[in-house]
Amino acid sequence: MGFSYPPTEDQLRIISPFYTLLSSDNLLWILRIFSLLLVIASLYLWWKLLNRLINKRIAFISVVIILISPTIFVLWMLHPFDCLKFFLISIFISLAMSIKKKWILFSIIGSCVLILLSSVFTSSERSSFLHKLSLSDAQSDVNIRFGAEDKLTDPVEILLSLKRVSYNKYFFYYKNLINEVIPFFDLETIFYQEIHPLESKSVVLFIWPEIFLFLFGIYFLYRNKYKKLSQFITLMFLISFWNYIFCPNEPYRKFVMILFPISILIALTINEGFKRSIGFMQKSMFIATFIVLMYGIGTNYYDLFNRTSYWLDNRPLFYDFVFKTISEKGVDNYSKIQVSSLVGKTEMYCNFYLKKCDTDKFVFKSFDLTKEKLEDKKLYAGFVGEFIGPDYKNNMNSNWKNMISGNEINIIKIDNLRDTIAYKYGNEIIVGEKR
């Protein structure tokens, strides 16, 4: 069993200038190892910091809790910019602690600026929170609500003056922002990865039995009156919240900074479990929780390795299938090769898998073979909707194989993606040629 997920666009952006020096696969693994070293360096700084704040045992347990998280594994395997951000924030916080009185302000300002810069320069998208800051979105919601209730048939009989009290752009503006913020404070989101309101899945941050260790950790924090540690945990929650609202990426990347403060609270509970003074019942509960936790870690990693498409973005899987199939068929056997550009940087992936993608031979754009003329000695690679025509409901005809064959296309290879990544074009990937 091995983790064979393709490279992400962030990784390709970094390694593409060095293709002449080493093979693309070797460059990818060098980058992954470097990302892992950044994570290890971050955790070392974290251990040193907690060692000063409280003690070695709690510092060590906190580091272990973070390190076993599936999110950390995915981070160094796929997201080098996140690993760099992880490392730089650790440096900011470590430096801030040495300044003593002004460390809180320095940490918050430095980390928040770094998070904003990383969001701007490492992603072309804006966070959903920033989208909701626009009053135009709120105005659109108001129009939709009025349109739904003021239908000609079965209208909702409410006075217009009463509707305007709550159905206005400022109300929806407030409502939209609150909906963006609430998941950060939801324990179900953090420990069970049920991201509301759609309950979409995300890479696991914490294994679910850790929720009990977290709740007991809050109790031990205040029972033992760790004043300075309480301030530090509060600081880390503030930085985590800032990262959550301004990170434009997947949920597990938005939540990743929360691993730091929660790991301390879990470590406090585990530390209590090592004490000889606790009773037989408490020890039994601690051991049972530990066994379930170990089982959860094992099964989660097993599932992550065996059902990668369930947990991670399916777009790189599209390019992995397409370009490996093209490589098997042989680039030189075709005068033209057209690959869909519906889901990402097609040329970037082509250069990774096929080394040199001659622009005279390769065409990187979407197509519609129900409207375009088929060309001899040309290979087509894309979604089923590009072969039989798109559908605005994303419902592809169940007889699509016969429809493609009727269009004089020879299907070379087919794959099916778990998630819909090109709406209107179906989930099946097809590599085909003219008969």
PDB file of N, CA and C in Angstrom, residues 23-72:
ATOM      1  N   SER A  23      14.678  14.245 -13.089  1.00  0.00           N
ATOM      2  CA  SER A  23      13.377  13.769 -13.551  1.00  0.00           C
ATOM      3  C   SER A  23      12.285  14.409 -12.709  1.00  0.00           C
ATOM      4  N   SER A  24      11.101  14.550 -13.289  1.00  0.00           N
ATOM      5  CA  SER A  24       9.998  15.221 -12.588  1.00  0.00           C
ATOM      6  C   SER A  24       9.608  14.489 -11.309  1.00  0.00           C
ATOM      7  N   ASP A  25       9.626  13.148 -11.329  1.00  0.00           N
ATOM      8  CA  ASP A  25       9.281  12.368 -10.131  1.00  0.00           C
ATOM      9  C   ASP A  25      10.277  12.616  -9.004  1.00  0.00           C
ATOM     10  N   ASN A  26      11.561  12.661  -9.345  1.00  0.00           N
ATOM     11  CA  ASN A  26      12.589  12.915  -8.319  1.00  0.00           C
ATOM     12  C   ASN A  26      12.450  14.317  -7.737  1.00  0.00           C
ATOM     13  N   LEU A  27      12.180  15.285  -8.613  1.00  0.00           N
ATOM     14  CA  LEU A  27      11.987  16.657  -8.134  1.00  0.00           C
ATOM     15  C   LEU A  27      10.798  16.760  -7.191  1.00  0.00           C
ATOM     16  N   LEU A  28       9.722  16.037  -7.539  1.00  0.00           N
ATOM     17  CA  LEU A  28       8.529  16.054  -6.691  1.00  0.00           C
ATOM     18  C   LEU A  28       8.838  15.515  -5.303  1.00  0.00           C
ATOM     19  N   TRP A  29       9.582  14.419  -5.217  1.00  0.00           N
ATOM     20  CA  TRP A  29       9.879  13.833  -3.908  1.00  0.00           C
ATOM     21  C   TRP A  29      10.907  14.654  -3.133  1.00  0.00           C
ATOM     22  N   ILE A  30      11.794  15.323  -3.829  1.00  0.00           N
ATOM     23  CA  ILE A  30      12.712  16.241  -3.140  1.00  0.00           C
ATOM     24  C   ILE A  30      11.910  17.367  -2.491  1.00  0.00           C
ATOM     25  N   LEU A  31      10.922  17.902  -3.234  1.00  0.00           N
ATOM     26  CA  LEU A  31      10.067  18.959  -2.688  1.00  0.00           C
ATOM     27  C   LEU A  31       9.264  18.448  -1.494  1.00  0.00           C
ATOM     28  N   ARG A  32       8.747  17.232  -1.596  1.00  0.00           N
ATOM     29  CA  ARG A  32       7.972  16.669  -0.488  1.00  0.00           C
ATOM     30  C   ARG A  32       8.834  16.477   0.754  1.00  0.00           C
ATOM     31  N   ILE A  33      10.052  16.024   0.562  1.00  0.00           N
ATOM     32  CA  ILE A  33      10.961  15.847   1.706  1.00  0.00           C
ATOM     33  C   ILE A  33      11.305  17.197   2.327  1.00  0.00           C
ATOM     34  N   PHE A  34      11.528  18.195   1.476  1.00  0.00           N
ATOM     35  CA  PHE A  34      11.800  19.539   1.986  1.00  0.00           C
ATOM     36  C   PHE A  34      10.607  20.069   2.779  1.00  0.00           C
ATOM     37  N   SER A  35       9.391  19.820   2.281  1.00  0.00           N
ATOM     38  CA  SER A  35       8.177  20.238   2.992  1.00  0.00           C
ATOM     39  C   SER A  35       8.079  19.541   4.341  1.00  0.00           C
ATOM     40  N   LEU A  36       8.440  18.259   4.370  1.00  0.00           N
ATOM     41  CA  LEU A  36       8.428  17.512   5.635  1.00  0.00           C
ATOM     42  C   LEU A  36       9.434  18.102   6.617  1.00  0.00           C
ATOM     43  N   LEU A  37      10.584  18.488   6.118  1.00  0.00           N
ATOM     44  CA  LEU A  37      11.601  19.098   6.991  1.00  0.00           C
ATOM     45  C   LEU A  37      11.100  20.422   7.566  1.00  0.00           C
ATOM     46  N   LEU A  38      10.358  21.190   6.768  1.00  0.00           N
ATOM     47  CA  LEU A  38       9.773  22.440   7.271  1.00  0.00           C
ATOM     48  C   LEU A  38       8.787  22.162   8.401  1.00  0.00           C
ATOM     49  N   VAL A  39       7.983  21.109   8.223  1.00  0.00           N
ATOM     50  CA  VAL A  39       7.015  20.743   9.269  1.00  0.00           C
ATOM     51  C   VAL A  39       7.740  20.300  10.532  1.00  0.00           C
ATOM     52  N   ILE A  40       8.785  19.486  10.374  1.00  0.00           N
ATOM     53  CA  ILE A  40       9.553  19.013  11.532  1.00  0.00           C
ATOM     54  C   ILE A  40      10.217  20.187  12.250  1.00  0.00           C
ATOM     55  N   ALA A  41      10.778  21.125  11.476  1.00  0.00           N
ATOM     56  CA  ALA A  41      11.394  22.312  12.079  1.00  0.00           C
ATOM     57  C   ALA A  41      10.355  23.140  12.838  1.00  0.00           C
ATOM     58  N   SER A  42       9.150  23.244  12.277  1.00  0.00           N
ATOM     59  CA  SER A  42       8.068  23.977  12.943  1.00  0.00           C
ATOM     60  C   SER A  42       7.713  23.326  14.269  1.00  0.00           C
ATOM     61  N   LEU A  43       7.621  22.004  14.253  1.00  0.00           N
ATOM     62  CA  LEU A  43       7.252  21.275  15.469  1.00  0.00           C
ATOM     63  C   LEU A  43       8.378  21.311  16.501  1.00  0.00           C
ATOM     64  N   TYR A  44       9.611  21.395  16.043  1.00  0.00           N
ATOM     65  CA  TYR A  44      10.727  21.531  16.981  1.00  0.00           C
ATOM     66  C   TYR A  44      10.643  22.883  17.715  1.00  0.00           C
ATOM     67  N   LEU A  45      10.364  23.950  16.948  1.00  0.00           N
ATOM     68  CA  LEU A  45      10.189  25.268  17.555  1.00  0.00           C
ATOM     69  C   LEU A  45       9.006  25.262  18.520  1.00  0.00           C
ATOM     70  N   TRP A  46       7.940  24.568  18.143  1.00  0.00           N
ATOM     71  CA  TRP A  46       6.761  24.439  19.000  1.00  0.00           C
ATOM     72  C   TRP A  46       7.111  23.713  20.300  1.00  0.00           C
ATOM     73  N   TRP A  47       7.890  22.651  20.192  1.00  0.00           N
ATOM     74  CA  TRP A  47       8.310  21.887  21.379  1.00  0.00           C
ATOM     75  C   TRP A  47       9.153  22.760  22.313  1.00  0.00           C
ATOM     76  N   LYS A  48      10.086  23.507  21.750  1.00  0.00           N
ATOM     77  CA  LYS A  48      10.930  24.389  22.571  1.00  0.00           C
ATOM     78  C   LYS A  48      10.086  25.445  23.289  1.00  0.00           C
ATOM     79  N   LEU A  49       9.118  25.963  22.573  1.00  0.00           N
ATOM     80  CA  LEU A  49       8.268  27.010  23.126  1.00  0.00           C
ATOM     81  C   LEU A  49       7.431  26.473  24.297  1.00  0.00           C
ATOM     82  N   LEU A  50       6.786  25.311  24.097  1.00  0.00           N
ATOM     83  CA  LEU A  50       5.965  24.721  25.170  1.00  0.00           C
ATOM     84  C   LEU A  50       6.827  24.247  26.334  1.00  0.00           C
ATOM     85  N   ASN A  51       8.038  23.830  26.028  1.00  0.00           N
ATOM     86  CA  ASN A  51       8.959  23.400  27.082  1.00  0.00           C
ATOM     87  C   ASN A  51       9.245  24.559  28.049  1.00  0.00           C
ATOM     88  N   ARG A  52       9.345  25.791  27.487  1.00  0.00           N
ATOM     89  CA  ARG A  52       9.555  26.963  28.333  1.00  0.00           C
ATOM     90  C   ARG A  52       8.283  27.346  29.078  1.00  0.00           C
ATOM     91  N   LEU A  53       7.151  27.174  28.404  1.00  0.00           N
ATOM     92  CA  LEU A  53       5.889  27.595  28.997  1.00  0.00           C
ATOM     93  C   LEU A  53       5.398  26.665  30.108  1.00  0.00           C
ATOM     94  N   ILE A  54       5.607  25.334  29.929  1.00  0.00           N
ATOM     95  CA  ILE A  54       5.031  24.409  30.897  1.00  0.00           C
ATOM     96  C   ILE A  54       6.002  23.297  31.266  1.00  0.00           C
ATOM     97  N   ASN A  55       6.149  22.225  30.464  1.00  0.00           N
ATOM     98  CA  ASN A  55       7.148  21.186  30.754  1.00  0.00           C
ATOM     99  C   ASN A  55       7.399  20.312  29.530  1.00  0.00           C
ATOM    100  N   LYS A  56       8.433  19.479  29.594  1.00  0.00           N
ATOM    101  CA  LYS A  56       8.864  18.678  28.449  1.00  0.00           C
ATOM    102  C   LYS A  56       7.827  17.646  28.040  1.00  0.00           C
ATOM    103  N   ARG A  57       7.190  17.029  29.044  1.00  0.00           N
ATOM    104  CA  ARG A  57       6.252  15.951  28.720  1.00  0.00           C
ATOM    105  C   ARG A  57       5.065  16.474  27.916  1.00  0.00           C
ATOM    106  N   ILE A  58       4.457  17.562  28.381  1.00  0.00           N
ATOM    107  CA  ILE A  58       3.307  18.127  27.666  1.00  0.00           C
ATOM    108  C   ILE A  58       3.737  18.633  26.288  1.00  0.00           C
ATOM    109  N   ALA A  59       4.920  19.223  26.202  1.00  0.00           N
ATOM    110  CA  ALA A  59       5.446  19.689  24.913  1.00  0.00           C
ATOM    111  C   ALA A  59       5.596  18.528  23.939  1.00  0.00           C
ATOM    112  N   PHE A  60       6.143  17.410  24.423  1.00  0.00           N
ATOM    113  CA  PHE A  60       6.351  16.238  23.564  1.00  0.00           C
ATOM    114  C   PHE A  60       5.016  15.649  23.107  1.00  0.00           C
ATOM    115  N   ILE A  61       4.064  15.520  24.034  1.00  0.00           N
ATOM    116  CA  ILE A  61       2.755  14.947  23.687  1.00  0.00           C
ATOM    117  C   ILE A  61       2.045  15.833  22.656  1.00  0.00           C
ATOM    118  N   SER A  62       2.122  17.152  22.832  1.00  0.00           N
ATOM    119  CA  SER A  62       1.499  18.074  21.892  1.00  0.00           C
ATOM    120  C   SER A  62       2.072  17.891  20.488  1.00  0.00           C
ATOM    121  N   VAL A  63       3.378  17.770  20.382  1.00  0.00           N
ATOM    122  CA  VAL A  63       4.029  17.562  19.084  1.00  0.00           C
ATOM    123  C   VAL A  63       3.565  16.250  18.455  1.00  0.00           C
ATOM    124  N   VAL A  64       3.468  15.200  19.238  1.00  0.00           N
ATOM    125  CA  VAL A  64       3.020  13.892  18.725  1.00  0.00           C
ATOM    126  C   VAL A  64       1.586  13.984  18.223  1.00  0.00           C
ATOM    127  N   ILE A  65       0.715  14.659  18.973  1.00  0.00           N
ATOM    128  CA  ILE A  65      -0.684  14.814  18.565  1.00  0.00           C
ATOM    129  C   ILE A  65      -0.779  15.509  17.209  1.00  0.00           C
ATOM    130  N   ILE A  66       0.022  16.550  17.019  1.00  0.00           N
ATOM    131  CA  ILE A  66       0.021  17.267  15.731  1.00  0.00           C
ATOM    132  C   ILE A  66       0.583  16.380  14.621  1.00  0.00           C
ATOM    133  N   LEU A  67       1.668  15.691  14.917  1.00  0.00           N
ATOM    134  CA  LEU A  67       2.365  14.901  13.899  1.00  0.00           C
ATOM    135  C   LEU A  67       1.541  13.733  13.387  1.00  0.00           C
ATOM    136  N   ILE A  68       0.697  13.126  14.231  1.00  0.00           N
ATOM    137  CA  ILE A  68      -0.101  11.966  13.787  1.00  0.00           C
ATOM    138  C   ILE A  68      -1.364  12.378  13.051  1.00  0.00           C
ATOM    139  N   SER A  69      -1.663  13.674  13.007  1.00  0.00           N
ATOM    140  CA  SER A  69      -2.869  14.127  12.318  1.00  0.00           C
ATOM    141  C   SER A  69      -2.769  13.864  10.817  1.00  0.00           C
ATOM    142  N   PRO A  70      -3.783  13.240  10.201  1.00  0.00           N
ATOM    143  CA  PRO A  70      -3.769  13.040   8.752  1.00  0.00           C
ATOM    144  C   PRO A  70      -3.607  14.339   7.971  1.00  0.00           C
ATOM    145  N   THR A  71      -4.095  15.448   8.525  1.00  0.00           N
ATOM    146  CA  THR A  71      -3.951  16.738   7.853  1.00  0.00           C
ATOM    147  C   THR A  71      -2.482  17.113   7.680  1.00  0.00           C
ATOM    148  N   ILE A  72      -1.667  16.857   8.687  1.00  0.00           N
ATOM    149  CA  ILE A  72      -0.232  17.160   8.591  1.00  0.00           C
ATOM    150  C   ILE A  72       0.433  16.297   7.523  1.00  0.00           C
TER     151      ILE A  72
END
